[in-house]
Amino acid sequence: MVEAQTWTTRRMSNPRLDSPATADHQVLDIPSTPTGDVRNSIYSVGSHLSPNLLTALIIASWFMSNIGVLLLNKYLLSFYGYRYPIFLTMLHMISCASYSYVAINFLEIVPRQHILSRKQFFKIFALSAIFCFSVVCGNTSLRYIPVSFNQAIGATTPFFTAIFAFLITCKKESPGVYCALLPVVSGIVLASNSEPLFNLFGFLVCIGSTAGRALKSVVQGILLTSEAEKLHSMNLLLYMAPMAAMILLPFTLYIEGNVASITLEKARTDPFIVYLLVGNATVAYLVNLTNFLVTKHTSALTLQVLGNAKAAVAAFVSVMIFRNPVTVMGMGGFGVTIMGVVLYSEAKKRSKFTTH
């Protein structure tokens, strides 16, 4: 579908670690709040706009890109008949790598950072592998379940983050935080039982995507901890995206066959697919870029709130476009999950305040 004084990666104390704001399938969901001087950057084009208008435009772009990549993925994989989620994910990674190179080296959106050691390289490679698993599972799930149900499952990211944080780092949360997870889980159980288009395989791979996203967040907080290894989100995307593409290449060749030739052959008879794939891959990069811009111009907390709203808006828009059936109980379960996420975020903030 990713600081000038210190470029920080996602930490486990950051509220976005547990936020569904990035519970989509192309974003590197890591904080990026530059405080230094970014020379000759693309932000200069908005210098003549009022700060409020510029922020509103950035937030609108964030909404459109996040919802757009979901709808485009769903259309391609379910309605258009392009049933190659691994190859599609690889195209997204190639797009992210290409656009990131231009944005950093030519537009100077952020200062370029370099991989400093072989150890750091393998750490980033490990994160790329987890990221691949999460993205491929997320895209695959869209072949079998509606976007609305996909978003409801994705909202349970805090639950899996808390589990992995405890299993890997033995980090315990306050009782209030764990209690807030109850409606997160109960809501998705309610939504699953009443989902008219429930598909077990689609449900399981979407759970895998959500768990993978949470695992990457926790592992990233462990691996990239030293000051020398910390990478800004856009630089991390620059390195992770090509690694992810290389990881995905053998899998798409083995599982999906000669998909490149199939795509070229299809393009000869239906050129529209070229526009769909290029547009889809471009929007996948814009998800990461607008994620960075929203955090720069607002805050991580704002992004968290927007993520909750985005899940509901994406579900509503997908129902309007694809006309998938919904039930009152299913919508109620989705609402309970979102409410649980809000309560969880508040409990995390209170817990963090009391520990300090």
mmCIF file of C-alpha atoms in Angstrom:
data_model
loop_
_atom_site.group_PDB
_atom_site.id
_atom_site.type_symbol
_atom_site.label_atom_id
_atom_site.label_comp_id
_atom_site.label_asym_id
_atom_site.label_seq_id
_atom_site.Cartn_x
_atom_site.Cartn_y
_atom_site.Cartn_z
ATOM 1 C CA MET A 1 0.000 0.000 0.000
ATOM 2 C CA VAL A 2 6.663 4.846 6.009
ATOM 3 C CA GLU A 3 14.064 14.385 12.839
ATOM 4 C CA ALA A 4 16.670 16.153 11.433
ATOM 5 C CA GLN A 5 18.222 16.076 14.920
ATOM 6 C CA THR A 6 17.333 12.414 15.534
ATOM 7 C CA TRP A 7 15.413 10.303 13.030
ATOM 8 C CA THR A 8 13.229 8.084 15.180
ATOM 9 C CA THR A 9 11.733 4.770 14.279
ATOM 10 C CA ARG A 10 8.590 3.503 15.880
ATOM 11 C CA ARG A 11 8.946 2.923 19.581
ATOM 12 C CA MET A 12 6.703 0.746 21.674
ATOM 13 C CA SER A 13 5.640 3.772 23.698
ATOM 14 C CA ASN A 14 4.447 5.596 20.610
ATOM 15 C CA PRO A 15 0.647 5.691 20.378
ATOM 16 C CA ARG A 16 0.726 4.817 16.705
ATOM 17 C CA LEU A 17 2.216 1.446 17.549
ATOM 18 C CA ASP A 18 -1.248 0.283 18.454
ATOM 19 C CA SER A 19 -3.283 2.454 16.135
ATOM 20 C CA PRO A 20 -5.386 1.161 13.259
ATOM 21 C CA ALA A 21 -4.456 4.303 11.376
ATOM 22 C CA THR A 22 -2.186 2.235 9.234
ATOM 23 C CA ALA A 23 -4.143 -0.949 9.186
ATOM 24 C CA ASP A 24 -3.991 -1.029 5.457
ATOM 25 C CA HIS A 25 -1.723 -3.070 3.297
ATOM 26 C CA GLN A 26 0.963 -0.844 1.878
ATOM 27 C CA VAL A 27 2.043 1.446 4.612
ATOM 28 C CA LEU A 28 5.181 1.150 6.748
ATOM 29 C CA ASP A 29 3.281 2.630 9.713
ATOM 30 C CA ILE A 30 6.222 4.256 11.480
ATOM 31 C CA PRO A 31 6.413 7.742 12.915
ATOM 32 C CA SER A 32 8.128 10.544 11.099
ATOM 33 C CA THR A 33 8.071 14.007 12.591
ATOM 34 C CA PRO A 34 10.974 16.018 11.223
ATOM 35 C CA THR A 35 11.905 19.080 13.228
ATOM 36 C CA GLY A 36 14.841 20.271 11.151
ATOM 37 C CA ASP A 37 15.211 22.300 8.027
ATOM 38 C CA VAL A 38 14.203 20.409 4.899
ATOM 39 C CA ARG A 39 15.712 22.351 2.016
ATOM 40 C CA ASN A 40 14.223 22.491 -1.471
ATOM 41 C CA SER A 41 11.526 20.029 -0.480
ATOM 42 C CA ILE A 42 8.118 19.526 -1.989
ATOM 43 C CA TYR A 43 6.632 21.403 0.947
ATOM 44 C CA SER A 44 7.712 24.684 -0.644
ATOM 45 C CA VAL A 45 4.837 24.393 -3.094
ATOM 46 C CA GLY A 46 2.429 24.903 -0.211
ATOM 47 C CA SER A 47 4.245 27.879 1.279
ATOM 48 C CA HIS A 48 1.704 30.308 -0.147
ATOM 49 C CA LEU A 49 -1.203 28.451 1.445
ATOM 50 C CA SER A 50 -2.470 29.128 4.928
ATOM 51 C CA PRO A 51 -1.327 26.503 7.455
ATOM 52 C CA ASN A 52 -4.887 25.384 8.147
ATOM 53 C CA LEU A 53 -5.696 24.970 4.457
ATOM 54 C CA LEU A 54 -2.464 23.100 3.816
ATOM 55 C CA THR A 55 -3.139 20.743 6.711
ATOM 56 C CA ALA A 56 -6.692 20.142 5.495
ATOM 57 C CA LEU A 57 -5.421 19.301 2.001
ATOM 58 C CA ILE A 58 -2.850 16.898 3.409
ATOM 59 C CA ILE A 59 -5.446 15.142 5.566
ATOM 60 C CA ALA A 60 -7.801 14.897 2.581
ATOM 61 C CA SER A 61 -4.972 13.397 0.513
ATOM 62 C CA TRP A 62 -4.285 10.932 3.303
ATOM 63 C CA PHE A 63 -7.916 9.822 3.362
ATOM 64 C CA MET A 64 -8.107 9.481 -0.421
ATOM 65 C CA SER A 65 -4.866 7.516 -0.746
ATOM 66 C CA ASN A 66 -5.601 5.129 2.138
ATOM 67 C CA ILE A 67 -9.149 4.427 1.048
ATOM 68 C CA GLY A 68 -8.179 4.493 -2.621
ATOM 69 C CA VAL A 69 -5.583 1.738 -2.341
ATOM 70 C CA LEU A 70 -8.079 -0.470 -0.510
ATOM 71 C CA LEU A 71 -10.780 0.013 -3.114
ATOM 72 C CA LEU A 72 -8.374 -0.419 -6.035
ATOM 73 C CA ASN A 73 -6.980 -3.615 -4.545
ATOM 74 C CA LYS A 74 -10.485 -4.947 -3.990
ATOM 75 C CA TYR A 75 -11.565 -4.048 -7.519
ATOM 76 C CA LEU A 76 -8.494 -5.600 -9.139
ATOM 77 C CA LEU A 77 -8.465 -8.800 -7.106
ATOM 78 C CA SER A 78 -12.197 -9.495 -6.781
ATOM 79 C CA PHE A 79 -14.104 -7.739 -9.563
ATOM 80 C CA TYR A 80 -11.625 -7.210 -12.375
ATOM 81 C CA GLY A 81 -10.382 -10.766 -12.083
ATOM 82 C CA TYR A 82 -6.675 -10.014 -11.631
ATOM 83 C CA ARG A 83 -6.030 -12.809 -9.148
ATOM 84 C CA TYR A 84 -2.347 -12.295 -8.464
ATOM 85 C CA PRO A 85 -2.011 -10.698 -5.016
ATOM 86 C CA ILE A 86 1.689 -11.537 -4.615
ATOM 87 C CA PHE A 87 2.651 -9.992 -7.953
ATOM 88 C CA LEU A 88 0.456 -6.992 -7.185
ATOM 89 C CA THR A 89 2.239 -6.532 -3.869
ATOM 90 C CA MET A 90 5.601 -6.784 -5.645
ATOM 91 C CA LEU A 91 4.519 -4.001 -8.013
ATOM 92 C CA HIS A 92 3.645 -1.900 -4.964
ATOM 93 C CA MET A 93 7.108 -2.469 -3.521
ATOM 94 C CA ILE A 94 8.818 -1.572 -6.800
ATOM 95 C CA SER A 95 6.712 1.581 -6.946
ATOM 96 C CA CYS A 96 7.585 2.522 -3.361
ATOM 97 C CA ALA A 97 11.284 1.973 -4.039
ATOM 98 C CA SER A 98 11.236 4.063 -7.223
ATOM 99 C CA TYR A 99 9.206 6.960 -5.860
ATOM 100 C CA SER A 100 11.198 6.966 -2.615
ATOM 101 C CA TYR A 101 14.448 7.257 -4.546
ATOM 102 C CA VAL A 102 13.138 10.268 -6.457
ATOM 103 C CA ALA A 103 11.596 11.888 -3.368
ATOM 104 C CA ILE A 104 14.746 11.583 -1.273
ATOM 105 C CA ASN A 105 17.510 12.080 -3.830
ATOM 106 C CA PHE A 106 15.921 14.691 -6.083
ATOM 107 C CA LEU A 107 13.045 16.338 -4.202
ATOM 108 C CA GLU A 108 14.963 16.124 -0.910
ATOM 109 C CA ILE A 109 11.819 15.418 1.067
ATOM 110 C CA VAL A 110 14.102 14.215 3.883
ATOM 111 C CA PRO A 111 17.895 13.959 4.150
ATOM 112 C CA ARG A 112 19.325 10.720 2.768
ATOM 113 C CA GLN A 113 20.492 8.162 5.315
ATOM 114 C CA HIS A 114 22.652 5.139 4.571
ATOM 115 C CA ILE A 115 22.862 1.594 5.868
ATOM 116 C CA LEU A 116 25.988 1.608 7.990
ATOM 117 C CA SER A 117 26.678 -2.060 8.634
ATOM 118 C CA ARG A 118 25.919 -5.586 7.515
ATOM 119 C CA LYS A 119 24.141 -6.159 10.827
ATOM 120 C CA GLN A 120 21.814 -3.226 10.185
ATOM 121 C CA PHE A 121 21.194 -4.525 6.657
ATOM 122 C CA PHE A 122 20.031 -7.919 7.929
ATOM 123 C CA LYS A 123 17.825 -6.289 10.528
ATOM 124 C CA ILE A 124 16.077 -4.281 7.813
ATOM 125 C CA PHE A 125 15.864 -7.428 5.676
ATOM 126 C CA ALA A 126 14.130 -9.259 8.531
ATOM 127 C CA LEU A 127 11.626 -6.434 8.860
ATOM 128 C CA SER A 128 11.051 -6.581 5.094
ATOM 129 C CA ALA A 129 10.211 -10.280 5.310
ATOM 130 C CA ILE A 130 7.620 -9.674 8.032
ATOM 131 C CA PHE A 131 6.272 -6.732 6.061
ATOM 132 C CA CYS A 132 5.927 -8.915 2.941
ATOM 133 C CA PHE A 133 3.951 -11.496 4.862
ATOM 134 C CA SER A 134 1.582 -8.862 6.235
ATOM 135 C CA VAL A 135 1.013 -7.097 2.917
ATOM 136 C CA VAL A 136 0.514 -10.256 0.867
ATOM 137 C CA CYS A 137 -1.962 -11.623 3.427
ATOM 138 C CA GLY A 138 -3.835 -8.334 3.441
ATOM 139 C CA ASN A 139 -4.094 -8.184 -0.336
ATOM 140 C CA THR A 140 -5.043 -11.854 -0.559
ATOM 141 C CA SER A 141 -7.850 -11.386 1.953
ATOM 142 C CA LEU A 142 -9.469 -8.812 -0.321
ATOM 143 C CA ARG A 143 -10.128 -11.577 -2.848
ATOM 144 C CA TYR A 144 -12.399 -13.339 -0.367
ATOM 145 C CA ILE A 145 -13.902 -10.828 2.068
ATOM 146 C CA PRO A 146 -15.407 -7.341 1.712
ATOM 147 C CA VAL A 147 -13.382 -4.221 2.460
ATOM 148 C CA SER A 148 -15.717 -3.420 5.352
ATOM 149 C CA PHE A 149 -14.976 -6.744 7.053
ATOM 150 C CA ASN A 150 -11.276 -6.376 6.226
ATOM 151 C CA GLN A 151 -11.210 -3.033 8.017
ATOM 152 C CA ALA A 152 -13.033 -4.424 11.025
ATOM 153 C CA ILE A 153 -10.421 -7.161 11.386
ATOM 154 C CA GLY A 154 -7.583 -4.690 10.825
ATOM 155 C CA ALA A 155 -8.842 -2.594 13.725
ATOM 156 C CA THR A 156 -7.805 -5.397 16.086
ATOM 157 C CA THR A 157 -4.106 -4.550 15.579
ATOM 158 C CA PRO A 158 -3.743 -3.309 19.214
ATOM 159 C CA PHE A 159 -4.747 -6.748 20.475
ATOM 160 C CA PHE A 160 -1.968 -8.498 18.569
ATOM 161 C CA THR A 161 0.533 -5.767 19.402
ATOM 162 C CA ALA A 162 -0.104 -6.265 23.107
ATOM 163 C CA ILE A 163 0.307 -10.037 22.734
ATOM 164 C CA PHE A 164 3.595 -9.814 20.810
ATOM 165 C CA ALA A 165 4.935 -7.123 23.115
ATOM 166 C CA PHE A 166 4.330 -9.454 26.070
ATOM 167 C CA LEU A 167 5.653 -12.610 24.380
ATOM 168 C CA ILE A 168 8.774 -11.034 22.900
ATOM 169 C CA THR A 169 9.716 -8.300 25.355
ATOM 170 C CA CYS A 170 7.742 -9.442 28.439
ATOM 171 C CA LYS A 171 6.233 -5.968 28.544
ATOM 172 C CA LYS A 172 3.087 -5.895 30.672
ATOM 173 C CA GLU A 173 0.365 -3.320 30.318
ATOM 174 C CA SER A 174 -1.875 -1.950 33.052
ATOM 175 C CA PRO A 175 -5.135 -3.769 33.859
ATOM 176 C CA GLY A 176 -7.060 -0.907 32.254
ATOM 177 C CA VAL A 177 -5.245 -1.425 28.953
ATOM 178 C CA TYR A 178 -6.014 -5.140 28.923
ATOM 179 C CA CYS A 179 -9.647 -4.493 29.837
ATOM 180 C CA ALA A 180 -9.938 -2.107 26.890
ATOM 181 C CA LEU A 181 -8.911 -4.947 24.577
ATOM 182 C CA LEU A 182 -12.038 -6.914 25.463
ATOM 183 C CA PRO A 183 -14.404 -4.850 23.277
ATOM 184 C CA VAL A 184 -11.778 -4.889 20.501
ATOM 185 C CA VAL A 185 -11.957 -8.671 20.357
ATOM 186 C CA SER A 186 -15.653 -9.081 21.186
ATOM 187 C CA GLY A 187 -16.605 -6.621 18.468
ATOM 188 C CA ILE A 188 -14.811 -8.573 15.760
ATOM 189 C CA VAL A 189 -16.326 -11.822 17.023
ATOM 190 C CA LEU A 190 -19.755 -10.238 16.743
ATOM 191 C CA ALA A 191 -19.002 -8.878 13.272
ATOM 192 C CA SER A 192 -17.653 -12.255 12.099
ATOM 193 C CA ASN A 193 -20.714 -14.179 13.258
ATOM 194 C CA SER A 194 -23.022 -11.829 11.380
ATOM 195 C CA GLU A 195 -20.939 -11.234 8.222
ATOM 196 C CA PRO A 196 -23.066 -12.320 5.188
ATOM 197 C CA LEU A 197 -19.979 -12.854 3.000
ATOM 198 C CA PHE A 198 -17.841 -14.532 5.635
ATOM 199 C CA ASN A 199 -15.064 -16.659 4.168
ATOM 200 C CA LEU A 200 -12.877 -18.664 6.538
ATOM 201 C CA PHE A 201 -9.731 -18.509 4.402
ATOM 202 C CA GLY A 202 -10.148 -14.771 3.816
ATOM 203 C CA PHE A 203 -10.732 -14.246 7.522
ATOM 204 C CA LEU A 204 -7.631 -16.231 8.493
ATOM 205 C CA VAL A 205 -5.271 -14.505 6.055
ATOM 206 C CA CYS A 206 -6.616 -11.120 7.159
ATOM 207 C CA ILE A 207 -5.902 -12.109 10.759
ATOM 208 C CA GLY A 208 -2.425 -13.087 9.573
ATOM 209 C CA SER A 209 -1.989 -9.680 7.967
ATOM 210 C CA THR A 210 -3.062 -7.891 11.140
ATOM 211 C CA ALA A 211 -0.808 -10.047 13.311
ATOM 212 C CA GLY A 212 2.098 -9.521 10.918
ATOM 213 C CA ARG A 213 1.641 -5.769 11.065
ATOM 214 C CA ALA A 214 1.730 -5.880 14.858
ATOM 215 C CA LEU A 215 4.740 -8.197 14.886
ATOM 216 C CA LYS A 216 6.708 -5.885 12.586
ATOM 217 C CA SER A 217 5.988 -2.974 14.888
ATOM 218 C CA VAL A 218 7.269 -4.802 17.947
ATOM 219 C CA VAL A 219 10.298 -6.309 16.203
ATOM 220 C CA GLN A 220 11.200 -2.954 14.688
ATOM 221 C CA GLY A 221 11.213 -1.393 18.137
ATOM 222 C CA ILE A 222 13.696 -4.054 19.225
ATOM 223 C CA LEU A 223 16.008 -4.222 16.211
ATOM 224 C CA LEU A 224 16.504 -0.577 15.311
ATOM 225 C CA THR A 225 17.200 0.787 18.771
ATOM 226 C CA SER A 226 20.678 2.318 18.663
ATOM 227 C CA GLU A 227 21.092 5.906 17.534
ATOM 228 C CA ALA A 228 23.255 4.831 14.599
ATOM 229 C CA GLU A 229 20.616 2.397 13.316
ATOM 230 C CA LYS A 230 17.557 4.627 13.560
ATOM 231 C CA LEU A 231 16.132 5.487 10.168
ATOM 232 C CA HIS A 232 13.508 8.033 9.218
ATOM 233 C CA SER A 233 10.355 6.400 7.888
ATOM 234 C CA MET A 234 10.914 7.486 4.286
ATOM 235 C CA ASN A 235 14.508 6.235 4.327
ATOM 236 C CA LEU A 236 13.366 2.956 5.844
ATOM 237 C CA LEU A 237 10.824 2.646 3.044
ATOM 238 C CA LEU A 238 13.596 3.317 0.502
ATOM 239 C CA TYR A 239 15.526 0.281 1.751
ATOM 240 C CA MET A 240 12.683 -2.034 2.743
ATOM 241 C CA ALA A 241 10.717 -1.754 -0.503
ATOM 242 C CA PRO A 242 13.370 -3.218 -2.871
ATOM 243 C CA MET A 243 14.217 -5.917 -0.321
ATOM 244 C CA ALA A 244 10.531 -6.814 -0.119
ATOM 245 C CA ALA A 245 10.303 -6.951 -3.921
ATOM 246 C CA MET A 246 13.248 -9.373 -4.061
ATOM 247 C CA ILE A 247 11.668 -11.555 -1.391
ATOM 248 C CA LEU A 248 8.368 -11.657 -3.258
ATOM 249 C CA LEU A 249 9.831 -12.422 -6.705
ATOM 250 C CA PRO A 250 10.467 -16.162 -6.228
ATOM 251 C CA PHE A 251 7.128 -16.624 -4.482
ATOM 252 C CA THR A 252 5.150 -14.988 -7.261
ATOM 253 C CA LEU A 253 7.014 -17.052 -9.885
ATOM 254 C CA TYR A 254 6.422 -20.300 -7.996
ATOM 255 C CA ILE A 255 2.846 -19.717 -6.855
ATOM 256 C CA GLU A 256 1.402 -17.474 -9.574
ATOM 257 C CA GLY A 257 3.347 -18.792 -12.560
ATOM 258 C CA ASN A 258 4.480 -16.627 -15.441
ATOM 259 C CA VAL A 259 2.345 -13.740 -14.210
ATOM 260 C CA ALA A 260 4.401 -11.054 -15.982
ATOM 261 C CA SER A 261 3.720 -12.608 -19.400
ATOM 262 C CA ILE A 262 0.074 -13.106 -18.498
ATOM 263 C CA THR A 263 -0.199 -9.442 -17.526
ATOM 264 C CA LEU A 264 1.477 -8.282 -20.766
ATOM 265 C CA GLU A 265 -0.791 -10.494 -22.829
ATOM 266 C CA LYS A 266 -3.835 -9.147 -21.021
ATOM 267 C CA ALA A 267 -2.620 -5.584 -21.600
ATOM 268 C CA ARG A 268 -2.605 -6.173 -25.376
ATOM 269 C CA THR A 269 -6.308 -6.948 -25.357
ATOM 270 C CA ASP A 270 -7.283 -4.643 -22.501
ATOM 271 C CA PRO A 271 -4.946 -1.625 -22.121
ATOM 272 C CA PHE A 272 -7.020 -0.400 -19.165
ATOM 273 C CA ILE A 273 -5.194 -2.838 -16.910
ATOM 274 C CA VAL A 274 -1.986 -0.853 -17.406
ATOM 275 C CA TYR A 275 -3.637 2.271 -15.998
ATOM 276 C CA LEU A 276 -5.124 0.248 -13.154
ATOM 277 C CA LEU A 277 -1.803 -1.291 -12.135
ATOM 278 C CA VAL A 278 0.231 1.906 -12.485
ATOM 279 C CA GLY A 279 -2.410 3.918 -10.633
ATOM 280 C CA ASN A 280 -2.704 1.268 -7.939
ATOM 281 C CA ALA A 281 1.056 1.123 -7.397
ATOM 282 C CA THR A 282 1.305 4.916 -7.295
ATOM 283 C CA VAL A 283 -1.446 5.215 -4.708
ATOM 284 C CA ALA A 284 0.341 2.552 -2.648
ATOM 285 C CA TYR A 285 3.323 4.900 -2.382
ATOM 286 C CA LEU A 286 1.110 7.894 -1.646
ATOM 287 C CA VAL A 287 -0.202 6.053 1.414
ATOM 288 C CA ASN A 288 3.294 6.155 2.888
ATOM 289 C CA LEU A 289 3.999 9.716 1.772
ATOM 290 C CA THR A 290 0.756 11.171 3.134
ATOM 291 C CA ASN A 291 1.250 9.193 6.360
ATOM 292 C CA PHE A 292 4.524 11.052 6.789
ATOM 293 C CA LEU A 293 2.995 14.421 5.832
ATOM 294 C CA VAL A 294 0.066 14.097 8.243
ATOM 295 C CA THR A 295 2.421 13.355 11.120
ATOM 296 C CA LYS A 296 4.706 16.233 10.141
ATOM 297 C CA HIS A 297 1.906 18.788 9.986
ATOM 298 C CA THR A 298 -0.177 17.456 12.893
ATOM 299 C CA SER A 299 0.895 14.732 15.328
ATOM 300 C CA ALA A 300 0.969 10.981 15.846
ATOM 301 C CA LEU A 301 -2.136 11.312 18.004
ATOM 302 C CA THR A 302 -4.011 13.024 15.160
ATOM 303 C CA LEU A 303 -2.996 10.204 12.842
ATOM 304 C CA GLN A 304 -4.350 7.721 15.357
ATOM 305 C CA VAL A 305 -7.726 9.506 15.487
ATOM 306 C CA LEU A 306 -7.814 9.745 11.702
ATOM 307 C CA GLY A 307 -7.104 6.028 11.497
ATOM 308 C CA ASN A 308 -10.206 5.232 13.494
ATOM 309 C CA ALA A 309 -12.272 7.484 11.257
ATOM 310 C CA LYS A 310 -10.687 6.085 8.100
ATOM 311 C CA ALA A 311 -11.663 2.513 8.955
ATOM 312 C CA ALA A 312 -15.313 3.535 9.288
ATOM 313 C CA VAL A 313 -15.258 5.711 6.148
ATOM 314 C CA ALA A 314 -13.542 2.999 4.086
ATOM 315 C CA ALA A 315 -16.132 0.449 5.202
ATOM 316 C CA PHE A 316 -18.993 2.803 4.305
ATOM 317 C CA VAL A 317 -17.549 3.766 0.909
ATOM 318 C CA SER A 318 -16.849 0.148 -0.012
ATOM 319 C CA VAL A 319 -20.429 -0.836 0.787
ATOM 320 C CA MET A 320 -21.720 2.027 -1.363
ATOM 321 C CA ILE A 321 -19.460 1.092 -4.294
ATOM 322 C CA PHE A 322 -19.411 -2.701 -4.224
ATOM 323 C CA ARG A 323 -22.888 -3.136 -2.713
ATOM 324 C CA ASN A 324 -21.826 -5.959 -0.435
ATOM 325 C CA PRO A 325 -24.565 -6.873 2.055
ATOM 326 C CA VAL A 326 -24.201 -5.786 5.662
ATOM 327 C CA THR A 327 -26.188 -6.502 8.794
ATOM 328 C CA VAL A 328 -27.078 -4.334 11.756
ATOM 329 C CA MET A 329 -25.274 -6.755 14.050
ATOM 330 C CA GLY A 330 -22.195 -6.638 11.829
ATOM 331 C CA MET A 331 -22.123 -2.845 11.879
ATOM 332 C CA GLY A 332 -22.647 -2.941 15.615
ATOM 333 C CA GLY A 333 -19.693 -5.310 16.024
ATOM 334 C CA PHE A 334 -17.509 -3.012 13.929
ATOM 335 C CA GLY A 335 -18.586 -0.098 16.082
ATOM 336 C CA VAL A 336 -17.766 -1.991 19.273
ATOM 337 C CA THR A 337 -14.290 -2.774 17.929
ATOM 338 C CA ILE A 338 -13.607 0.868 17.019
ATOM 339 C CA MET A 339 -14.862 1.961 20.430
ATOM 340 C CA GLY A 340 -12.542 -0.571 22.028
ATOM 341 C CA VAL A 341 -9.604 0.839 20.056
ATOM 342 C CA VAL A 342 -10.443 4.347 21.302
ATOM 343 C CA LEU A 343 -10.674 3.102 24.898
ATOM 344 C CA TYR A 344 -7.409 1.217 24.460
ATOM 345 C CA SER A 345 -5.649 4.343 23.211
ATOM 346 C CA GLU A 346 -6.932 6.362 26.144
ATOM 347 C CA ALA A 347 -5.888 3.647 28.590
ATOM 348 C CA LYS A 348 -2.407 3.563 27.026
ATOM 349 C CA LYS A 349 -2.060 7.321 27.425
ATOM 350 C CA ARG A 350 -3.143 7.185 31.064
ATOM 351 C CA SER A 351 -0.792 4.287 31.734
ATOM 352 C CA LYS A 352 2.106 6.118 30.132
ATOM 353 C CA PHE A 353 1.348 9.244 32.150
ATOM 354 C CA THR A 354 1.235 7.373 35.457
ATOM 355 C CA THR A 355 4.491 5.524 34.760
ATOM 356 C CA HIS A 356 6.265 8.819 34.151
#
